mmCIF file of C-alpha atoms in Angstrom:
data_model
loop_
_atom_site.group_PDB
_atom_site.id
_atom_site.type_symbol
_atom_site.label_atom_id
_atom_site.label_comp_id
_atom_site.label_asym_id
_atom_site.label_seq_id
_atom_site.Cartn_x
_atom_site.Cartn_y
_atom_site.Cartn_z
ATOM 1 C CA UNK A 1 211.544 113.373 63.421
ATOM 2 C CA UNK A 2 208.250 112.969 65.264
ATOM 3 C CA UNK A 3 206.284 112.992 61.998
ATOM 4 C CA UNK A 4 208.473 110.342 60.389
ATOM 5 C CA UNK A 5 208.324 108.214 63.537
ATOM 6 C CA UNK A 6 204.519 108.315 63.540
ATOM 7 C CA UNK A 7 204.505 107.168 59.920
ATOM 8 C CA UNK A 8 206.885 104.334 60.827
ATOM 9 C CA UNK A 9 204.717 103.180 63.744
ATOM 10 C CA UNK A 10 201.863 102.404 61.383
ATOM 11 C CA UNK A 11 198.341 101.460 62.423
ATOM 12 C CA UNK A 12 198.416 97.671 62.518
ATOM 13 C CA UNK A 13 198.443 95.346 65.522
ATOM 14 C CA UNK A 14 202.231 95.792 65.939
ATOM 15 C CA UNK A 15 202.231 99.599 65.863
ATOM 16 C CA UNK A 16 202.346 99.987 69.638
ATOM 17 C CA UNK A 17 205.281 97.577 69.932
ATOM 18 C CA UNK A 18 207.125 99.370 67.098
ATOM 19 C CA UNK A 19 206.516 102.687 68.838
ATOM 20 C CA UNK A 20 207.969 101.443 72.141
ATOM 21 C CA UNK A 21 211.019 99.871 70.519
ATOM 22 C CA UNK A 22 211.817 102.843 68.276
ATOM 23 C CA UNK A 23 211.254 105.398 71.024
ATOM 24 C CA UNK A 24 213.591 103.442 73.285
ATOM 25 C CA UNK A 25 216.209 103.108 70.558
ATOM 26 C CA UNK A 26 216.132 106.842 69.772
ATOM 27 C CA UNK A 27 216.221 108.008 73.379
ATOM 28 C CA UNK A 28 218.843 105.545 74.656
ATOM 29 C CA UNK A 29 221.890 107.243 73.083
ATOM 30 C CA UNK A 30 220.851 110.718 74.263
ATOM 31 C CA UNK A 31 223.062 112.277 76.883
ATOM 32 C CA UNK A 32 221.616 111.813 80.327
ATOM 33 C CA UNK A 33 220.941 114.938 82.359
ATOM 34 C CA UNK A 34 223.380 115.467 85.201
ATOM 35 C CA UNK A 35 223.079 117.218 88.520
ATOM 36 C CA UNK A 36 225.760 119.793 89.312
ATOM 37 C CA UNK A 37 226.341 122.723 91.603
ATOM 38 C CA UNK A 38 226.620 125.923 89.585
ATOM 39 C CA UNK A 39 228.963 127.375 92.184
ATOM 40 C CA UNK A 40 231.747 124.962 91.252
ATOM 41 C CA UNK A 41 231.574 125.433 87.471
ATOM 42 C CA UNK A 42 233.444 128.250 85.771
ATOM 43 C CA UNK A 43 231.917 127.822 82.310
ATOM 44 C CA UNK A 44 228.344 129.173 82.210
ATOM 45 C CA UNK A 45 227.752 127.556 78.818
ATOM 46 C CA UNK A 46 227.433 124.272 80.731
ATOM 47 C CA UNK A 47 224.131 125.604 82.163
ATOM 48 C CA UNK A 48 222.656 125.721 78.649
ATOM 49 C CA UNK A 49 219.771 123.419 77.769
ATOM 50 C CA UNK A 50 220.299 122.206 74.208
ATOM 51 C CA UNK A 51 216.755 121.103 73.312
ATOM 52 C CA UNK A 52 215.047 124.137 74.876
ATOM 53 C CA UNK A 53 217.790 126.511 73.692
ATOM 54 C CA UNK A 54 217.861 128.475 76.945
ATOM 55 C CA UNK A 55 221.096 129.742 78.507
ATOM 56 C CA UNK A 56 220.231 128.889 82.124
ATOM 57 C CA UNK A 57 218.153 125.902 83.101
ATOM 58 C CA UNK A 58 217.304 123.938 86.194
ATOM 59 C CA UNK A 59 215.051 120.949 86.420
ATOM 60 C CA UNK A 60 213.405 119.343 89.384
ATOM 61 C CA UNK A 61 210.389 117.276 90.233
ATOM 62 C CA UNK A 62 208.394 116.819 93.382
ATOM 63 C CA UNK A 63 210.712 116.835 96.403
ATOM 64 C CA UNK A 64 208.981 113.745 97.787
ATOM 65 C CA UNK A 65 210.687 111.614 95.136
ATOM 66 C CA UNK A 66 214.417 112.269 95.160
ATOM 67 C CA UNK A 67 216.949 113.804 97.499
ATOM 68 C CA UNK A 68 218.447 115.847 94.659
ATOM 69 C CA UNK A 69 215.082 117.516 94.128
ATOM 70 C CA UNK A 70 214.848 118.397 97.826
ATOM 71 C CA UNK A 71 218.218 120.151 97.546
ATOM 72 C CA UNK A 72 217.134 121.998 94.382
ATOM 73 C CA UNK A 73 213.882 123.130 96.040
ATOM 74 C CA UNK A 74 215.768 124.372 99.100
ATOM 75 C CA UNK A 75 218.355 126.230 96.998
ATOM 76 C CA UNK A 76 215.704 127.849 94.796
ATOM 77 C CA UNK A 77 213.636 128.831 97.822
ATOM 78 C CA UNK A 78 216.677 130.419 99.460
ATOM 79 C CA UNK A 79 217.716 132.224 96.258
ATOM 80 C CA UNK A 80 214.212 133.712 95.972
ATOM 81 C CA UNK A 81 214.332 134.860 99.605
ATOM 82 C CA UNK A 82 211.450 132.594 100.623
ATOM 83 C CA UNK A 83 213.593 130.718 103.143
ATOM 84 C CA UNK A 84 216.948 131.003 104.844
ATOM 85 C CA UNK A 85 220.037 129.748 102.990
ATOM 86 C CA UNK A 86 220.869 126.092 103.438
ATOM 87 C CA UNK A 87 223.940 125.362 105.495
ATOM 88 C CA UNK A 88 225.952 123.473 102.892
ATOM 89 C CA UNK A 89 229.129 124.544 101.156
ATOM 90 C CA UNK A 90 229.127 124.404 97.374
ATOM 91 C CA UNK A 91 231.650 121.546 97.451
ATOM 92 C CA UNK A 92 229.288 119.505 99.650
ATOM 93 C CA UNK A 93 226.424 120.228 97.256
ATOM 94 C CA UNK A 94 228.572 119.067 94.329
ATOM 95 C CA UNK A 95 229.492 115.908 96.242
ATOM 96 C CA UNK A 96 225.773 115.154 96.701
ATOM 97 C CA UNK A 97 225.182 115.882 93.002
ATOM 98 C CA UNK A 98 227.970 113.485 92.016
ATOM 99 C CA UNK A 99 226.498 110.792 94.265
ATOM 100 C CA UNK A 100 223.020 111.284 92.771
ATOM 101 C CA UNK A 101 224.496 111.088 89.245
ATOM 102 C CA UNK A 102 226.340 107.863 90.119
ATOM 103 C CA UNK A 103 223.175 106.268 91.530
ATOM 104 C CA UNK A 104 221.112 107.384 88.537
ATOM 105 C CA UNK A 105 223.645 105.895 86.084
ATOM 106 C CA UNK A 106 223.792 102.650 88.071
ATOM 107 C CA UNK A 107 220.008 102.456 88.051
ATOM 108 C CA UNK A 108 219.888 103.027 84.302
ATOM 109 C CA UNK A 109 222.488 100.301 83.741
ATOM 110 C CA UNK A 110 220.544 97.812 85.865
ATOM 111 C CA UNK A 111 217.389 98.654 83.910
ATOM 112 C CA UNK A 112 219.189 98.024 80.613
ATOM 113 C CA UNK A 113 220.643 94.722 81.840
ATOM 114 C CA UNK A 114 217.233 93.646 83.125
ATOM 115 C CA UNK A 115 215.684 94.393 79.739
ATOM 116 C CA UNK A 116 218.422 92.374 78.023
ATOM 117 C CA UNK A 117 217.919 89.475 80.436
ATOM 118 C CA UNK A 118 214.154 89.297 79.951
ATOM 119 C CA UNK A 119 214.519 89.616 76.181
ATOM 120 C CA UNK A 120 217.003 86.722 76.230
ATOM 121 C CA UNK A 121 214.580 84.601 78.243
ATOM 122 C CA UNK A 122 211.756 85.509 75.867
ATOM 123 C CA UNK A 123 213.814 84.502 72.824
ATOM 124 C CA UNK A 124 214.940 81.264 74.479
ATOM 125 C CA UNK A 125 211.365 80.261 75.389
ATOM 126 C CA UNK A 126 210.070 81.053 71.902
#
């Protein structure tokens, strides 16, 4: 896929724009990653990462960015014995995960609507 996309981008003055549009179009329909508490899920196959083909996967970024990442860092630290367990029940952790997922989806929707709005303005002006 990557090879055929590079060929499609070309090397002319519009290649960068084609690359941005096509990359956006290909990534938009992909399923968005979701936060969840493993303690509330019965089916371990839900922990699988499709693209990496690994049975158990967790992802996090710097804990200065998002609350969900702070929780993940604290849980991983506790599970490795580097810190004491956090004082949250698994249901409370799942509730926070659901809230983070809701906010992330709302943010993505606003981004998409903003892109549509500015494209509409661009077309109208031109």
